[in-house]
Amino acid sequence: MRRLILLIFGLVLSACDTGSLRVQPVEEWQQPSTDFQVDVLTFREISQRVGDVARAECKRRSNVSNCDFSIVVDLNPRAPANAFQTLDDDNQPVIIFTRAMIQSVENADELAFVMGHESAHHILRHIPRQSENSRESAAIFGELARIAGANDADLEQAQKLGAQVGAQIYVKDFELEADRLGTIITHRAGYNPLLGARYFARIPDPGDRFLGTHPPNAQRVEIVLETSRQLGLTQ
Ligand SMILES: [Zn+2]
């Protein structure tokens, strides 16, 4: 049991540490330089349009009640290119863009696509679903360890490991689900998801790693192409 635990433990990636964040709403943010392909007024317009579509799609679903999206900028100038979704103190969804992320997009469609993707994570309840998977997997690992006759310390270790594996196991599927709905949201907001998804061509390909956090870029592009075809969009 211990060897199995250690083996799997070595494959589990540790969660990203966001540290203490200082953020500003996109409506108040001042772009620090002209060295951006998408200027601040365009960024605000994208936030407005994608935000409206995301709110409407969120409210349409009976299993989500918190739909008041806000878009904010991480003020840390050294934060790497990243965009992610979290919840504020009122349990409302927040999409956070780092400065490097805004700087790394080449046009409005790419920024809209990233925003659509992040809003989809919330609409599809990926954070609570990940917690549920984590709890269930912790219980299963604990039960297996108990059957194997583990002592209390090993039992606790097995539950912790189960929680980590459970949190990671569907993460790649969640990314592809978010790409699919993100494509639809981007399109409805008036942007082109096919141009937006070109962003994938420039970011490093994570490859197809067991329990990795992201699917290979080619798989993500395929989902965008397939969804776009269903929406009647052609390249
Ligand atoms: Zn994602």
Short mmCIF file of C-alpha atoms and ligand atoms in Angstrom, two decimals:
data_model
loop_
_atom_site.label_atom_id
_atom_site.label_comp_id
_atom_site.label_asym_id
_atom_site.label_seq_id
_atom_site.Cartn_x
_atom_site.Cartn_y
_atom_site.Cartn_z
CA MET A 1 0.00 0.00 0.00
CA ARG A 2 2.73 2.43 0.96
CA ARG A 3 4.59 1.84 -2.31
CA LEU A 4 1.41 2.44 -4.28
CA ILE A 5 0.76 5.61 -2.30
CA LEU A 6 4.28 6.89 -2.98
CA LEU A 7 4.03 6.01 -6.66
CA ILE A 8 0.78 7.87 -7.16
CA PHE A 9 1.93 10.72 -4.93
CA GLY A 10 4.86 11.30 -7.27
CA LEU A 11 2.45 11.80 -10.17
CA VAL A 12 0.13 14.25 -8.46
CA LEU A 13 0.86 17.86 -9.21
CA SER A 14 0.62 20.25 -6.32
CA ALA A 15 -2.08 22.89 -6.61
CA CYS A 16 -1.07 26.34 -7.76
CA ASP A 17 -0.43 28.75 -4.95
CA THR A 18 -2.09 32.05 -5.81
CA GLY A 19 -0.69 33.73 -2.65
CA SER A 20 -2.23 37.01 -1.53
CA LEU A 21 -3.74 38.79 -4.52
CA ARG A 22 -4.16 42.49 -5.13
CA VAL A 23 -6.71 43.01 -7.86
CA GLN A 24 -8.60 45.85 -9.54
CA PRO A 25 -11.89 45.77 -11.50
CA VAL A 26 -11.32 46.07 -15.23
CA GLU A 27 -13.45 49.27 -15.26
CA GLU A 28 -10.87 51.01 -13.03
CA TRP A 29 -7.68 49.46 -14.31
CA GLN A 30 -5.23 51.74 -16.11
CA GLN A 31 -3.03 50.05 -18.67
CA PRO A 32 0.57 50.63 -17.57
CA SER A 33 2.02 51.03 -21.09
CA THR A 34 1.05 51.05 -24.75
CA ASP A 35 2.88 47.75 -25.18
CA PHE A 36 -0.41 45.79 -25.42
CA GLN A 37 -2.09 44.45 -28.57
CA VAL A 38 -5.51 44.90 -26.93
CA ASP A 39 -5.97 48.35 -25.41
CA VAL A 40 -7.82 48.93 -22.16
CA LEU A 41 -11.02 50.22 -23.77
CA THR A 42 -11.25 47.08 -25.93
CA PHE A 43 -10.55 44.94 -22.86
CA ARG A 44 -13.44 46.66 -21.02
CA GLU A 45 -15.76 46.13 -23.97
CA ILE A 46 -14.84 42.43 -24.17
CA SER A 47 -15.48 42.10 -20.42
CA GLN A 48 -18.88 43.73 -20.81
CA ARG A 49 -19.96 41.60 -23.77
CA VAL A 50 -18.58 38.25 -22.62
CA GLY A 51 -19.74 39.01 -19.05
CA ASP A 52 -23.32 39.63 -20.26
CA VAL A 53 -23.42 36.38 -22.26
CA ALA A 54 -21.87 34.39 -19.37
CA ARG A 55 -24.40 35.82 -16.88
CA ALA A 56 -27.31 34.93 -19.18
CA GLU A 57 -26.00 31.38 -19.77
CA CYS A 58 -25.39 30.94 -16.04
CA LYS A 59 -28.91 32.12 -15.09
CA ARG A 60 -30.44 29.76 -17.66
CA ARG A 61 -29.12 26.79 -15.67
CA SER A 62 -31.06 25.69 -12.64
CA ASN A 63 -28.06 24.16 -10.84
CA VAL A 64 -26.09 27.44 -10.50
CA SER A 65 -27.39 30.40 -8.51
CA ASN A 66 -24.35 32.72 -8.31
CA CYS A 67 -24.05 34.38 -11.71
CA ASP A 68 -22.82 37.90 -11.00
CA PHE A 69 -19.50 37.72 -12.87
CA SER A 70 -16.82 40.33 -12.38
CA ILE A 71 -13.56 40.66 -14.32
CA VAL A 72 -10.50 41.90 -12.45
CA VAL A 73 -6.79 42.44 -13.11
CA ASP A 74 -4.05 41.04 -10.89
CA LEU A 75 -1.91 44.09 -10.09
CA ASN A 76 1.28 42.10 -9.48
CA PRO A 77 3.50 43.11 -12.44
CA ARG A 78 5.61 39.96 -12.03
CA ALA A 79 2.72 37.44 -12.09
CA PRO A 80 3.14 35.03 -15.05
CA ALA A 81 0.62 34.95 -17.93
CA ASN A 82 -2.46 33.40 -16.40
CA ALA A 83 -6.23 33.73 -16.21
CA PHE A 84 -8.32 31.86 -13.69
CA GLN A 85 -11.73 31.72 -12.09
CA THR A 86 -12.48 31.93 -8.39
CA LEU A 87 -15.24 33.12 -6.02
CA ASP A 88 -15.35 36.37 -4.03
CA ASP A 89 -16.48 36.78 -0.38
CA ASP A 90 -20.13 36.87 -1.53
CA ASN A 91 -19.65 33.60 -3.41
CA GLN A 92 -19.91 35.40 -6.77
CA PRO A 93 -17.66 34.36 -9.69
CA VAL A 94 -14.54 36.40 -10.42
CA ILE A 95 -12.29 36.00 -13.44
CA ILE A 96 -8.76 37.17 -12.81
CA PHE A 97 -6.34 38.18 -15.57
CA THR A 98 -2.69 38.82 -14.88
CA ARG A 99 -1.04 41.70 -16.70
CA ALA A 100 1.24 39.28 -18.57
CA MET A 101 -1.87 37.40 -19.75
CA ILE A 102 -3.46 40.53 -21.19
CA GLN A 103 -0.15 41.38 -22.80
CA SER A 104 0.25 37.91 -24.31
CA VAL A 105 -2.95 37.94 -26.40
CA GLU A 106 -2.65 39.19 -29.98
CA ASN A 107 -6.23 40.32 -30.58
CA ALA A 108 -9.69 40.81 -29.04
CA ASP A 109 -10.88 37.34 -30.13
CA GLU A 110 -8.13 35.62 -28.13
CA LEU A 111 -8.91 37.65 -25.02
CA ALA A 112 -12.65 36.98 -25.42
CA PHE A 113 -11.96 33.26 -25.87
CA VAL A 114 -9.88 33.03 -22.67
CA MET A 115 -12.61 34.93 -20.79
CA GLY A 116 -15.34 32.69 -22.23
CA HIS A 117 -13.34 29.60 -21.20
CA GLU A 118 -12.88 30.84 -17.62
CA SER A 119 -16.56 31.81 -17.26
CA ALA A 120 -17.49 28.32 -18.50
CA HIS A 121 -15.54 26.75 -15.61
CA HIS A 122 -17.92 28.50 -13.21
CA ILE A 123 -21.12 27.85 -15.18
CA LEU A 124 -20.20 24.14 -15.37
CA ARG A 125 -19.59 24.07 -11.58
CA HIS A 126 -16.03 22.79 -11.94
CA ILE A 127 -14.83 23.98 -8.51
CA PRO A 128 -17.65 22.25 -6.53
CA ARG A 129 -17.45 19.18 -8.79
CA GLN A 130 -13.72 18.95 -8.15
CA SER A 131 -14.36 19.12 -4.38
CA GLU A 132 -16.99 16.38 -4.63
CA ASN A 133 -14.60 14.15 -6.60
CA SER A 134 -11.90 14.85 -4.05
CA ARG A 135 -14.13 13.87 -1.10
CA GLU A 136 -15.38 10.70 -2.80
CA SER A 137 -11.89 9.60 -3.79
CA ALA A 138 -10.59 10.26 -0.25
CA ALA A 139 -13.31 7.98 1.11
CA ILE A 140 -12.52 5.22 -1.42
CA PHE A 141 -8.75 5.35 -0.78
CA GLY A 142 -9.41 5.33 2.97
CA GLU A 143 -11.67 2.29 2.66
CA LEU A 144 -9.10 0.42 0.53
CA ALA A 145 -6.38 1.19 3.07
CA ARG A 146 -8.64 0.03 5.92
CA ILE A 147 -9.35 -3.27 4.12
CA ALA A 148 -5.60 -3.68 3.56
CA GLY A 149 -5.15 -3.38 7.33
CA ALA A 150 -3.44 0.03 7.38
CA ASN A 151 -2.67 1.71 10.70
CA ASP A 152 -4.13 5.15 11.54
CA ALA A 153 -1.19 7.07 10.08
CA ASP A 154 -1.30 5.16 6.77
CA LEU A 155 -5.09 5.49 6.68
CA GLU A 156 -4.83 9.25 6.99
CA GLN A 157 -2.10 9.31 4.34
CA ALA A 158 -4.29 7.24 1.99
CA GLN A 159 -7.24 9.62 2.48
CA LYS A 160 -5.06 12.66 1.77
CA LEU A 161 -3.70 11.02 -1.35
CA GLY A 162 -7.22 10.02 -2.42
CA ALA A 163 -8.30 13.65 -2.04
CA GLN A 164 -5.45 14.80 -4.31
CA VAL A 165 -6.05 12.13 -6.95
CA GLY A 166 -9.81 12.85 -6.91
CA ALA A 167 -9.17 16.55 -7.42
CA GLN A 168 -6.93 15.85 -10.43
CA ILE A 169 -8.61 12.95 -12.13
CA TYR A 170 -11.22 14.84 -14.21
CA VAL A 171 -9.29 18.07 -14.52
CA LYS A 172 -8.45 17.52 -18.22
CA ASP A 173 -12.09 16.68 -19.00
CA PHE A 174 -13.11 19.89 -17.25
CA GLU A 175 -10.73 21.86 -19.48
CA LEU A 176 -12.27 20.38 -22.62
CA GLU A 177 -15.81 21.03 -21.31
CA ALA A 178 -14.80 24.65 -20.62
CA ASP A 179 -13.35 24.93 -24.15
CA ARG A 180 -16.63 23.69 -25.64
CA LEU A 181 -18.89 26.08 -23.69
CA GLY A 182 -16.24 28.82 -23.94
CA THR A 183 -16.43 28.56 -27.74
CA ILE A 184 -20.21 29.06 -27.61
CA ILE A 185 -19.96 32.02 -25.20
CA THR A 186 -17.22 33.68 -27.31
CA HIS A 187 -19.37 33.33 -30.43
CA ARG A 188 -22.53 34.66 -28.75
CA ALA A 189 -20.56 37.66 -27.43
CA GLY A 190 -19.70 38.56 -31.03
CA TYR A 191 -16.11 37.29 -31.19
CA ASN A 192 -14.58 34.57 -33.34
CA PRO A 193 -13.63 31.46 -31.32
CA LEU A 194 -11.63 30.08 -34.28
CA LEU A 195 -9.36 33.13 -34.17
CA GLY A 196 -9.45 33.07 -30.36
CA ALA A 197 -8.24 29.47 -30.17
CA ARG A 198 -5.10 30.39 -32.11
CA TYR A 199 -3.82 31.36 -28.69
CA PHE A 200 -3.22 27.63 -28.10
CA ALA A 201 -0.76 27.56 -30.97
CA ARG A 202 1.54 29.91 -29.06
CA ILE A 203 1.42 28.45 -25.55
CA PRO A 204 3.63 25.48 -24.59
CA ASP A 205 1.94 22.13 -25.21
CA PRO A 206 1.56 20.24 -21.91
CA GLY A 207 1.47 16.88 -23.77
CA ASP A 208 -0.70 14.00 -22.61
CA ARG A 209 0.53 13.38 -19.08
CA PHE A 210 -1.30 11.09 -16.65
CA LEU A 211 -3.03 13.32 -14.07
CA GLY A 212 -1.73 16.44 -15.81
CA THR A 213 -3.77 19.61 -15.34
CA HIS A 214 -4.31 20.41 -19.04
CA PRO A 215 -5.06 18.30 -22.13
CA PRO A 216 -2.75 18.50 -25.16
CA ASN A 217 -3.31 21.68 -27.20
CA ALA A 218 -4.29 19.65 -30.30
CA GLN A 219 -7.17 18.07 -28.37
CA ARG A 220 -8.36 21.50 -27.24
CA VAL A 221 -8.20 22.93 -30.76
CA GLU A 222 -10.18 19.91 -32.01
CA ILE A 223 -12.99 20.66 -29.51
CA VAL A 224 -13.10 24.30 -30.63
CA LEU A 225 -13.22 23.28 -34.31
CA GLU A 226 -15.97 20.73 -33.68
CA THR A 227 -18.09 23.17 -31.64
CA SER A 228 -17.54 25.94 -34.20
CA ARG A 229 -18.73 23.62 -36.99
CA GLN A 230 -21.89 22.96 -34.96
CA LEU A 231 -22.36 26.73 -34.64
CA GLY A 232 -22.07 27.05 -38.44
CA LEU A 233 -18.71 28.84 -38.31
CA THR A 234 -16.14 28.13 -40.99
CA GLN A 235 -12.44 28.81 -40.90
ZN ZN B 1 -9.38 26.11 -17.80
#
